[in-house]
CSV table of N, CA, C and O in Angstrom, one decimal:
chain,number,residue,atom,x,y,z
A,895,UNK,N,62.9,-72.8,-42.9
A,895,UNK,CA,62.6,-73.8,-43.9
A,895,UNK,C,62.2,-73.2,-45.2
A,895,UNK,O,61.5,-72.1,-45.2
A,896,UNK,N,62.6,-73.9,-46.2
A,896,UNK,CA,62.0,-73.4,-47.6
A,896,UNK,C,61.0,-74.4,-48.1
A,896,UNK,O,60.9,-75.6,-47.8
A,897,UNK,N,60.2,-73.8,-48.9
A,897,UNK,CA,59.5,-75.4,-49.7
A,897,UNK,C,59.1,-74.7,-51.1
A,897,UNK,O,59.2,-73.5,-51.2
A,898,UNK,N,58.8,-75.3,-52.2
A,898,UNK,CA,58.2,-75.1,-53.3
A,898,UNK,C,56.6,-75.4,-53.8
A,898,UNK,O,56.1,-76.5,-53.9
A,899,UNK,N,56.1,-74.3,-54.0
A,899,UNK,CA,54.7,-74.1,-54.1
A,899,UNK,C,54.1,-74.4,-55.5
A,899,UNK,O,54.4,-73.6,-56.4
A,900,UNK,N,53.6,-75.1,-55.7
A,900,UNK,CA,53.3,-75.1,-57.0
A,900,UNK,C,51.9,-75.3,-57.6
A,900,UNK,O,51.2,-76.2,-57.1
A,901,UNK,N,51.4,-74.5,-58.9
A,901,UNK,CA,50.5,-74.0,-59.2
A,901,UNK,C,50.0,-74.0,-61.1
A,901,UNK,O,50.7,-73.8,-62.1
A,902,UNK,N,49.0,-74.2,-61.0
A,902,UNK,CA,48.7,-74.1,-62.7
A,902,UNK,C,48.3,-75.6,-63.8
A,902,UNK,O,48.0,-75.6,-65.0
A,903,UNK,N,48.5,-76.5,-63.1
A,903,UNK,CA,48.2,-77.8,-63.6
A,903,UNK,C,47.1,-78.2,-64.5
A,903,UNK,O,47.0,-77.1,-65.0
A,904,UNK,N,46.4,-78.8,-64.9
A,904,UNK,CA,45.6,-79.6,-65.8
A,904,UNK,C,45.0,-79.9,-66.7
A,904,UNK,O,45.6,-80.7,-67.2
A,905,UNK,N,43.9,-79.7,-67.3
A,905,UNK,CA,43.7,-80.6,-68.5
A,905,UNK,C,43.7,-79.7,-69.8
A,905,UNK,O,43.0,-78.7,-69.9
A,906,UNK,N,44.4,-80.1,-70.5
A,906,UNK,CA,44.1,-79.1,-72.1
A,906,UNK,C,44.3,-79.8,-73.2
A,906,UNK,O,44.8,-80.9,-73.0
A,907,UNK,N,44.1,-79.5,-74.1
A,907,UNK,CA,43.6,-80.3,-75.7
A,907,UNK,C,45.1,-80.2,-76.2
A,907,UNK,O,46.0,-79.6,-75.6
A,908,UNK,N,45.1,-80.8,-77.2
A,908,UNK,CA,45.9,-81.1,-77.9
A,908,UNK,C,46.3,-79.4,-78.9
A,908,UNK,O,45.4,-79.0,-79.6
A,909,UNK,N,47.6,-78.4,-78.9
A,909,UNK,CA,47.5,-77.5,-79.3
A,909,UNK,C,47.9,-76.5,-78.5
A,909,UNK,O,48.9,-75.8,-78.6
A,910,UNK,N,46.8,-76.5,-77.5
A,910,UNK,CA,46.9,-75.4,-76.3
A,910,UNK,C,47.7,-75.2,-75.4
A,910,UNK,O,48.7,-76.0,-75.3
A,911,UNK,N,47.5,-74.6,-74.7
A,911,UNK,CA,48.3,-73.5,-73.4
A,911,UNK,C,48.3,-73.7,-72.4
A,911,UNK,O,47.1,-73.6,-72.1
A,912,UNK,N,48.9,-73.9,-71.6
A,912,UNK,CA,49.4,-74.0,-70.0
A,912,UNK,C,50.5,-73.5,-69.6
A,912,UNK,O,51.6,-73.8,-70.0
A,913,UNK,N,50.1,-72.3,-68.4
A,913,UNK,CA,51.4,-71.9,-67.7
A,913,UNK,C,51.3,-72.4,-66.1
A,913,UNK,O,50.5,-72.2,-65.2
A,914,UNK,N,52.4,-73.0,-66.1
A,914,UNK,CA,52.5,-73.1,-64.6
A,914,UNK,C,53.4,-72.3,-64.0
A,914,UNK,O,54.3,-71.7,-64.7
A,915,UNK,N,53.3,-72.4,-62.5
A,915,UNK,CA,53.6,-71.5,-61.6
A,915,UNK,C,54.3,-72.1,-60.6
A,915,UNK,O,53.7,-73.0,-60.1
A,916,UNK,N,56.0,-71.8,-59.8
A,916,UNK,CA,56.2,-72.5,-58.8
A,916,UNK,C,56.8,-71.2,-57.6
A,916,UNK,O,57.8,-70.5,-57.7
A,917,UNK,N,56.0,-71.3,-56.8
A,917,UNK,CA,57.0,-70.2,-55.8
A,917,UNK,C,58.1,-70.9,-54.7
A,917,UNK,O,58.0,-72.1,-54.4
A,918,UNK,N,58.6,-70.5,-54.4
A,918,UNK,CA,59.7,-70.6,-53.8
A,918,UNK,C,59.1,-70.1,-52.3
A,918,UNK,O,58.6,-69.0,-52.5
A,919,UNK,N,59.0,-70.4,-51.2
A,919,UNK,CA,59.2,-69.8,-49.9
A,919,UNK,C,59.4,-69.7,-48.4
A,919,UNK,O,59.0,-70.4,-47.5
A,920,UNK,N,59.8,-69.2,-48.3
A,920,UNK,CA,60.9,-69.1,-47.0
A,920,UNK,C,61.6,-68.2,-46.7
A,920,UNK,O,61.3,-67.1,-47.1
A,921,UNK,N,63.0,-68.3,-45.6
A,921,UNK,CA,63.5,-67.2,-45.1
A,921,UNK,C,64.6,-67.2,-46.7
A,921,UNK,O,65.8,-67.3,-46.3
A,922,UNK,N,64.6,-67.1,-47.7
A,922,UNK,CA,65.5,-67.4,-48.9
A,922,UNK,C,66.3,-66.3,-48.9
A,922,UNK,O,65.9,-65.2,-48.6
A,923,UNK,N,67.8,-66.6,-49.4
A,923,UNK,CA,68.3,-65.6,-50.0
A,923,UNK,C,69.7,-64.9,-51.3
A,923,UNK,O,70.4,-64.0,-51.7
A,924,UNK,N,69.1,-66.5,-51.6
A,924,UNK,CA,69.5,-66.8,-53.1
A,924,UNK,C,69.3,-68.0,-53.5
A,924,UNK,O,69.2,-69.0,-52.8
A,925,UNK,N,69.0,-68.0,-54.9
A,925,UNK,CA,68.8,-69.6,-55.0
A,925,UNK,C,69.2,-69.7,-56.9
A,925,UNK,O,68.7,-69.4,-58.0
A,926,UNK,N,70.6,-70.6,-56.4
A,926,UNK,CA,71.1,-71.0,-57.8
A,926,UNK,C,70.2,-71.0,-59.3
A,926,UNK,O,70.4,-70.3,-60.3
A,927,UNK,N,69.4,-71.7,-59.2
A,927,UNK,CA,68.7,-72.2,-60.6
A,927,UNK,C,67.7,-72.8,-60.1
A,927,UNK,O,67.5,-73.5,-59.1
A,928,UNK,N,66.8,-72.3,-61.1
A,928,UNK,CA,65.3,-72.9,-61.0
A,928,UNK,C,64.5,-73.5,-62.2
A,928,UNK,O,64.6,-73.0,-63.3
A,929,UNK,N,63.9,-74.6,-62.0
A,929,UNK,CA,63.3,-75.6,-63.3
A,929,UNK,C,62.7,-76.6,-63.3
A,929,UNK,O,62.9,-77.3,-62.3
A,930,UNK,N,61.9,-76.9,-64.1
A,930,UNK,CA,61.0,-77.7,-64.1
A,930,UNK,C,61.6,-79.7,-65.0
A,930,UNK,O,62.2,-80.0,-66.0
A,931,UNK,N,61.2,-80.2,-64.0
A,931,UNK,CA,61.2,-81.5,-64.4
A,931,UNK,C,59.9,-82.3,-64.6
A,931,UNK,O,58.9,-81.8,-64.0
A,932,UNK,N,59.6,-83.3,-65.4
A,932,UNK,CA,58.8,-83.9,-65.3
A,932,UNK,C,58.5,-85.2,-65.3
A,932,UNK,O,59.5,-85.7,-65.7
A,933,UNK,N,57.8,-86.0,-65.1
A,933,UNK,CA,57.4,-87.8,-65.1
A,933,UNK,C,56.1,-88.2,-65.8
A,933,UNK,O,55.1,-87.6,-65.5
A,934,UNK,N,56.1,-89.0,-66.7
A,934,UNK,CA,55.4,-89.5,-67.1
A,934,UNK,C,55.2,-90.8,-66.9
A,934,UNK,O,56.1,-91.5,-66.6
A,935,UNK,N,53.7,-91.4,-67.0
A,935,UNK,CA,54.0,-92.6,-66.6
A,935,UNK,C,54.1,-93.8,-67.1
A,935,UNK,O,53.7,-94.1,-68.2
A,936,UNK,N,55.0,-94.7,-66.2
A,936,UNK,CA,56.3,-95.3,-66.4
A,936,UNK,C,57.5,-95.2,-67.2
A,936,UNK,O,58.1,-96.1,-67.8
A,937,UNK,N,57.7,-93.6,-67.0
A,937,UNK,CA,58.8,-93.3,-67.2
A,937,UNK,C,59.9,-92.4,-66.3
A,937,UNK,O,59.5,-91.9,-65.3
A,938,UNK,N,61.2,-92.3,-66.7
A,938,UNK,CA,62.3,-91.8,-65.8
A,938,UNK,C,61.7,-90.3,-65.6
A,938,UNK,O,61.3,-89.7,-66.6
A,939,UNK,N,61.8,-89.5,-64.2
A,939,UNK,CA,61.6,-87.9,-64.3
A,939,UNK,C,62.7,-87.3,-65.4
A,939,UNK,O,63.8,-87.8,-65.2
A,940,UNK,N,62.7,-86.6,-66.1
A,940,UNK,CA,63.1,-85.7,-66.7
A,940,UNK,C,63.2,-84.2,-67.0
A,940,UNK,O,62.3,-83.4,-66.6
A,941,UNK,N,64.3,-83.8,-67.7
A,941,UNK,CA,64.5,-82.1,-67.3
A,941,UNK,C,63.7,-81.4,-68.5
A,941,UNK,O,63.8,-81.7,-69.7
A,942,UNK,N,62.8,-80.3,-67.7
A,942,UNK,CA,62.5,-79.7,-69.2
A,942,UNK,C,63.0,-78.7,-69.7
A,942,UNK,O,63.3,-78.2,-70.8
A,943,UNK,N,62.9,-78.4,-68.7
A,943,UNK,CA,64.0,-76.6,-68.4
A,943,UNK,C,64.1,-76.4,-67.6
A,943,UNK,O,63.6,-76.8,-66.5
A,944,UNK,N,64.9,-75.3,-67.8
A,944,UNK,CA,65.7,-74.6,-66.0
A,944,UNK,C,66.0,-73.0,-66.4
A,944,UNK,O,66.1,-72.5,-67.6
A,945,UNK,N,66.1,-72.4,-65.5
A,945,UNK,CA,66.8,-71.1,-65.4
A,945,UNK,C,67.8,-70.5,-64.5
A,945,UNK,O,67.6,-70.8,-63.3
A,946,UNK,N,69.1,-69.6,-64.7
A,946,UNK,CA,69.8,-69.5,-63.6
A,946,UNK,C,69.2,-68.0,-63.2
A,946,UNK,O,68.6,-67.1,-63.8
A,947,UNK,N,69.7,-68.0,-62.0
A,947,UNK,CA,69.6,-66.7,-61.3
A,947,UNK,C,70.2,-65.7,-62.4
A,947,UNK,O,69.1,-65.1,-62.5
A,948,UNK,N,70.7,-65.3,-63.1
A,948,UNK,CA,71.5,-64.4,-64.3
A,948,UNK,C,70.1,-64.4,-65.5
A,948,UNK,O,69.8,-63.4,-66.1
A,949,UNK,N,69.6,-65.4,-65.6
A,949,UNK,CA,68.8,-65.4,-66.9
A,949,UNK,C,69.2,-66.5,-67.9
A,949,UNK,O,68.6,-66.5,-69.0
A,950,UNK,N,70.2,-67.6,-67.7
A,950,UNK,CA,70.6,-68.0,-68.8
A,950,UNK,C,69.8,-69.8,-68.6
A,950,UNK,O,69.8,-70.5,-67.6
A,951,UNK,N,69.2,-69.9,-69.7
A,951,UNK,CA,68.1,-71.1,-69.6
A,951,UNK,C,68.7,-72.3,-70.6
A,951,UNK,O,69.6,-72.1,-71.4
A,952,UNK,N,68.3,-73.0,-70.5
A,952,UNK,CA,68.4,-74.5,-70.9
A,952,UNK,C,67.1,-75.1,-71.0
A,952,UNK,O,66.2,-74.8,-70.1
A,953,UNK,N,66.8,-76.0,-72.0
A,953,UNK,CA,65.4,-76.5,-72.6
A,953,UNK,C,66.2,-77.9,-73.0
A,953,UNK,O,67.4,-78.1,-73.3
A,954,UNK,N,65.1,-78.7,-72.9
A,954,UNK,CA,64.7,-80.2,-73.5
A,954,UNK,C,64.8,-80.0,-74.7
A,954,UNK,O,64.3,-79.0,-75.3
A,955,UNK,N,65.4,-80.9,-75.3
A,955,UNK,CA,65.3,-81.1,-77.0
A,955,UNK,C,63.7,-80.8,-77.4
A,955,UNK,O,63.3,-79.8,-78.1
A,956,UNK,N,62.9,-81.9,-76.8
A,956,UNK,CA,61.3,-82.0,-76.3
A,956,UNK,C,60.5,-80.4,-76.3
A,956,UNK,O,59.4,-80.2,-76.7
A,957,UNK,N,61.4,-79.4,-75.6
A,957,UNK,CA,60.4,-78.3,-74.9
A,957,UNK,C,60.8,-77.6,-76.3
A,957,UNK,O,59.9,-77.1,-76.8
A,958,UNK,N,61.7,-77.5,-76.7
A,958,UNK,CA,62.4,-76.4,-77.5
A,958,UNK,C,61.1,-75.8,-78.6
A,958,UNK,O,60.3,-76.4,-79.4
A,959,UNK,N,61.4,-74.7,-78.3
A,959,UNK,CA,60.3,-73.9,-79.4
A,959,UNK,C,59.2,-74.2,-79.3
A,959,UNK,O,58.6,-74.3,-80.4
A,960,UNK,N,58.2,-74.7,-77.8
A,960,UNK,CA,57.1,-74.7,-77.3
A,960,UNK,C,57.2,-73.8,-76.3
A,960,UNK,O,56.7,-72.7,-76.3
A,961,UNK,N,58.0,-74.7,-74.9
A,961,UNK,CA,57.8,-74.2,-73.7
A,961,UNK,C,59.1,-72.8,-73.6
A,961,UNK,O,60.1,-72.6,-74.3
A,962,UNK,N,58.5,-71.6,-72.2
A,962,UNK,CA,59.4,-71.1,-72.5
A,962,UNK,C,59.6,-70.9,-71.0
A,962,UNK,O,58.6,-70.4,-70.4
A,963,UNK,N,60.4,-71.0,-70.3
A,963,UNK,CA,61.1,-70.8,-68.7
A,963,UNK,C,61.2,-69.5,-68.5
A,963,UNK,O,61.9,-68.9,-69.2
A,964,UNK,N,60.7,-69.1,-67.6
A,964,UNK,CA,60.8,-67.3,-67.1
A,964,UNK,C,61.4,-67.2,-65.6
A,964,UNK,O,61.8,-68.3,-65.1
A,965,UNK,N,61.5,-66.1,-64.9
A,965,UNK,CA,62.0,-66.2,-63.5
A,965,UNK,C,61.8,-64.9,-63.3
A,965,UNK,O,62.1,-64.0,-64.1
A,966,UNK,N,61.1,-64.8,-61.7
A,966,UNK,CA,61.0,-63.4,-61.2
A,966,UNK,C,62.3,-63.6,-59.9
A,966,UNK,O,61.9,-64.0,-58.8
A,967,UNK,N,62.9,-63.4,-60.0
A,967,UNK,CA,64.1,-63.5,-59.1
A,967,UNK,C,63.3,-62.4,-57.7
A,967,UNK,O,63.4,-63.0,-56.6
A,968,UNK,N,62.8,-61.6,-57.7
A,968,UNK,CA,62.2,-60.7,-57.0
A,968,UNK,C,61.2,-61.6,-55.6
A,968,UNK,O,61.4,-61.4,-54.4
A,969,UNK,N,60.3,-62.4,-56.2
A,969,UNK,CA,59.4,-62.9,-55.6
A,969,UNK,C,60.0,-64.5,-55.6
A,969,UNK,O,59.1,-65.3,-55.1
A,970,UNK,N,61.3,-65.1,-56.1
A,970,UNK,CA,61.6,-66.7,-56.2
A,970,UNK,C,60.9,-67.5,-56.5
A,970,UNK,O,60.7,-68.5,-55.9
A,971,UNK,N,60.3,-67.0,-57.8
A,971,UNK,CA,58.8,-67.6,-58.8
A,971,UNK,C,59.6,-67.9,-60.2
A,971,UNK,O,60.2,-67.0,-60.8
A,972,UNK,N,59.3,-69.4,-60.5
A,972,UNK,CA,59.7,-69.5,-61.9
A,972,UNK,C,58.1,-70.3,-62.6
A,972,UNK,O,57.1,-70.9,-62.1
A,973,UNK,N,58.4,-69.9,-63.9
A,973,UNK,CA,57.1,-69.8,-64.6
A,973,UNK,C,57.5,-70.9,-65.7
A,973,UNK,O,58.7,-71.1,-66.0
A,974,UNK,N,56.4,-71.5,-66.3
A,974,UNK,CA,56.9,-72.6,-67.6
A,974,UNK,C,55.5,-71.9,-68.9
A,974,UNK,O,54.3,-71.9,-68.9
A,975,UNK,N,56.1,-71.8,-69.3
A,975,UNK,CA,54.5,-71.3,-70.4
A,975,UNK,C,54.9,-72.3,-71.2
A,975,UNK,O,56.1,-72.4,-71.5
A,976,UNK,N,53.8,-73.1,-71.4
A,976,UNK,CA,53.6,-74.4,-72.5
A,976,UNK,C,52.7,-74.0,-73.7
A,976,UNK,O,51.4,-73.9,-73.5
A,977,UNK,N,53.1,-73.8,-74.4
A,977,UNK,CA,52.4,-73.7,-75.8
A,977,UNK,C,52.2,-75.0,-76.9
A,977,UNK,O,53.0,-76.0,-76.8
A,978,UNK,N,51.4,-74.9,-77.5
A,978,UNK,CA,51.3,-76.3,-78.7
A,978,UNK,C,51.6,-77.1,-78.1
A,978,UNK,O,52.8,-77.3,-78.3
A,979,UNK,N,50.8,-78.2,-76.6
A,979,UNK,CA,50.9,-78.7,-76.0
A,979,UNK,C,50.8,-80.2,-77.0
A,979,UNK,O,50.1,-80.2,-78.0
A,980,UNK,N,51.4,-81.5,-76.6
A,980,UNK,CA,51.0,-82.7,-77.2
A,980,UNK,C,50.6,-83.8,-76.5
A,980,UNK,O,51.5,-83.8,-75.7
A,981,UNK,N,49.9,-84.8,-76.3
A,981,UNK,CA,49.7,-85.9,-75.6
A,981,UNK,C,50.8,-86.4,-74.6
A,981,UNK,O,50.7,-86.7,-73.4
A,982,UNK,N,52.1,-86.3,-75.4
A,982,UNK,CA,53.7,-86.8,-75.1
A,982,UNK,C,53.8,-85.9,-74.1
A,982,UNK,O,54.4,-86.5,-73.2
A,983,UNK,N,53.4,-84.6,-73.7
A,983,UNK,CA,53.2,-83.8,-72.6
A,983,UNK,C,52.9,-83.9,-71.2
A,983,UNK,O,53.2,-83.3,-70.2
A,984,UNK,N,52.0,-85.1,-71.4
A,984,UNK,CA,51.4,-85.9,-70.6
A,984,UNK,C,52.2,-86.1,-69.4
A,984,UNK,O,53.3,-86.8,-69.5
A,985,UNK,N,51.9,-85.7,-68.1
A,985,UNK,CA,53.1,-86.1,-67.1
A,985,UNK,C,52.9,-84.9,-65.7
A,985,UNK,O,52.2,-83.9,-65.7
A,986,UNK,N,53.6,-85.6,-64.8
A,986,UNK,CA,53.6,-84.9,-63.7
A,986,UNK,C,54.7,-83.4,-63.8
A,986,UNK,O,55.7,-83.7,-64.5
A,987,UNK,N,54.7,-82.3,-63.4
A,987,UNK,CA,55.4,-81.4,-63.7
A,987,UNK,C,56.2,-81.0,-61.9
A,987,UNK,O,55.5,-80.5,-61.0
A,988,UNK,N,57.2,-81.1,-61.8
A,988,UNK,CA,58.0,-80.8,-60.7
A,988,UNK,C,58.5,-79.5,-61.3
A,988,UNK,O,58.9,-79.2,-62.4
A,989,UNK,N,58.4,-78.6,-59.9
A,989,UNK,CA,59.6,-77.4,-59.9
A,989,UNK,C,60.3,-77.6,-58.9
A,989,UNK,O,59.9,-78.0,-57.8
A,990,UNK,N,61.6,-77.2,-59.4
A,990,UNK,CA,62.7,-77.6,-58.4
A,990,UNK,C,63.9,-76.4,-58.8
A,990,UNK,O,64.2,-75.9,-59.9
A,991,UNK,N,64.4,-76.2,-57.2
A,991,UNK,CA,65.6,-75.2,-56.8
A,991,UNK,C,66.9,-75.9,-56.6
A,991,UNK,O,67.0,-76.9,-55.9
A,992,UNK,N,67.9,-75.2,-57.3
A,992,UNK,CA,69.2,-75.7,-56.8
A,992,UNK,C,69.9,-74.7,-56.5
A,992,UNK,O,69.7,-73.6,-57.0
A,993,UNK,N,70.8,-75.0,-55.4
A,993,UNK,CA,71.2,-74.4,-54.5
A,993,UNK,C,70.8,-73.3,-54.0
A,993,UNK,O,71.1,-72.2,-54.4
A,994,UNK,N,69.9,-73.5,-53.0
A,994,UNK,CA,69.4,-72.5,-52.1
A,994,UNK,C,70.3,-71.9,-51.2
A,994,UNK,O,71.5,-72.2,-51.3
A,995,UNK,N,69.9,-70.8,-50.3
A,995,UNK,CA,70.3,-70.3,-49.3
A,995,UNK,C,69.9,-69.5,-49.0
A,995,UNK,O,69.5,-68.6,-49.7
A,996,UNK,N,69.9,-69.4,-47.5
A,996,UNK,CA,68.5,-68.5,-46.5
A,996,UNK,C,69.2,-67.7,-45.5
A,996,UNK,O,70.4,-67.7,-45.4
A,997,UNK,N,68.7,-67.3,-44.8
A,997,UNK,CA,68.8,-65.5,-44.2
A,997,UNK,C,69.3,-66.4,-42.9
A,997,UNK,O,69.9,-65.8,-42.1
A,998,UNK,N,69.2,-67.7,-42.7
A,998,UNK,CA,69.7,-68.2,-41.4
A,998,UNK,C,71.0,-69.1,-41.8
A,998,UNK,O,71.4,-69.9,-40.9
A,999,UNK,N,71.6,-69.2,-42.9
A,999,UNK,CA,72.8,-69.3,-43.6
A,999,UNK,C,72.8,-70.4,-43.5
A,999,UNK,O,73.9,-70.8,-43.0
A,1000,UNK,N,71.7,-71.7,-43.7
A,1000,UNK,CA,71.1,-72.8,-44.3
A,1000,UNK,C,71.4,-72.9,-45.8
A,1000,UNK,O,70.9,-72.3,-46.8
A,1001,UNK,N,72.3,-74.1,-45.7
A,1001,UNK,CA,72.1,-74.2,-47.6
A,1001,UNK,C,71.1,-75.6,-48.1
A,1001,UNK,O,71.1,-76.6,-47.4
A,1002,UNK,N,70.5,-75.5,-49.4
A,1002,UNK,CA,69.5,-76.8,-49.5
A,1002,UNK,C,70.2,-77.1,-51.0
A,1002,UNK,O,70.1,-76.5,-52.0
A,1003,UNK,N,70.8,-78.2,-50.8
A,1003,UNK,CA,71.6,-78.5,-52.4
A,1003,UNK,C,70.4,-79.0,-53.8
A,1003,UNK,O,70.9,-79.3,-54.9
A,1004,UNK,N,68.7,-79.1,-53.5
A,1004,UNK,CA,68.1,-79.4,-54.0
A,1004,UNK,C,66.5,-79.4,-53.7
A,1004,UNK,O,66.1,-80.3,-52.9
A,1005,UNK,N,65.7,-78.8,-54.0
A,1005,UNK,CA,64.7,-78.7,-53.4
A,1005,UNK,C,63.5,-79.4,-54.6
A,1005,UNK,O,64.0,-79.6,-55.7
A,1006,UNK,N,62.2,-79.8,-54.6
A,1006,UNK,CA,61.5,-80.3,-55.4
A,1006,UNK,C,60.1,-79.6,-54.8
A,1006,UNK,O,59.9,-79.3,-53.6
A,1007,UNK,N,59.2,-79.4,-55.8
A,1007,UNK,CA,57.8,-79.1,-55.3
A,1007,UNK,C,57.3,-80.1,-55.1
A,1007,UNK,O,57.9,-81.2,-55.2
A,1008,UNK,N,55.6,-79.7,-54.8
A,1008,UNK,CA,55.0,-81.2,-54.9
A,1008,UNK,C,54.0,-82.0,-56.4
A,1008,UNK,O,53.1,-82.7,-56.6
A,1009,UNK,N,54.9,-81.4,-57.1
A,1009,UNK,CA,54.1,-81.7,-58.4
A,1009,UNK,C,52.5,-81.0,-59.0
A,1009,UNK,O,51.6,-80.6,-58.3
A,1010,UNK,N,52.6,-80.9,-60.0
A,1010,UNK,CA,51.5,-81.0,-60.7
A,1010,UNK,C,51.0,-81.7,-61.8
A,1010,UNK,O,51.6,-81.5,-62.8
A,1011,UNK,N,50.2,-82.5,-61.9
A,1011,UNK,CA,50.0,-83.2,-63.5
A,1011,UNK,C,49.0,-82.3,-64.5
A,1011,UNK,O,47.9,-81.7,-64.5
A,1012,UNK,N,50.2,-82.6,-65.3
A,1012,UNK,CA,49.1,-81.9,-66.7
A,1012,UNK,C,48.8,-83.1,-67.5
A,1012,UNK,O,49.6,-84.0,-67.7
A,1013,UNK,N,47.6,-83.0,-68.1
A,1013,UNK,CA,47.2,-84.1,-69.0
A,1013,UNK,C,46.6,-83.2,-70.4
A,1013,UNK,O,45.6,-82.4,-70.3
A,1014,UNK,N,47.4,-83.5,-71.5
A,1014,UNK,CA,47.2,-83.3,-72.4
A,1014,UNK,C,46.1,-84.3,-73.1
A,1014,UNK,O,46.2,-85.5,-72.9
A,1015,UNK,N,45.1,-83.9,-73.9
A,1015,UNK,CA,43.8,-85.0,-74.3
A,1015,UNK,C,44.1,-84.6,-75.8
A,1015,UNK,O,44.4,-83.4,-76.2
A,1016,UNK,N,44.0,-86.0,-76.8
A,1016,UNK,CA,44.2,-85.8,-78.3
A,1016,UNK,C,42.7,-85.3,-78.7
A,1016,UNK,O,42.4,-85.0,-79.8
């Protein structure tokens, strides 16, 4: 079994910094792309970014030139550093894997953590 760990959540001012943290773990032994989505409330989950196994990343119009997506391919840990955080930030933070695959030659076409909420305060 795999699951997603996730770590780094909650409260920061208007401005500031938050990095979260999602590990990956299990018998793994590759895993497509990794990235964070998020929900706010009453609204649709959304992508904020992602990363592939190679390094090549994708951002939210939203994230761009705040947040920045990292990946330790090594330990199946992807990282979100949020900078000049805003209210609009406001939201549950999902990390999620695509395409997995594990040492018992199980594939998982989609994996989700269990969230974190960050609450951004004006």
């Amino acid at each position: 079994q795999v699951h997603l760990v996730e770590s780094g959540g909650g409260l920061v001012q208007t401005g500031g910094s938050l990095n979260l943290s999602c590990a990956a773990v299990g018998n793994i032994r590759t895993i497509e792309t990794m990235g964070w989505r998020r929900q706010a409330p009453g609204k649709q989950r959304e992508m904020v970014a992602g990363i592939t196994d190679g390094g090549s990343t994708v951002y939210a119009d939203s994230a761009k030139g705040r947040f920045t997506i990292t990946r330790d391919n090594a330990k199946n840990t992807v990282y979100l550093q949020m900078n000049n955080v805003k209210p609009d930030d406001t939201a549950v933070y999902y990390c999620n894997a695509v395409r997995v695959t594990t040492t018992a030659g199980d594939t998982y076409s989609e994996l989700y953590g269990q969230g974190s909420l960050v609450t951004v305060s004006s």
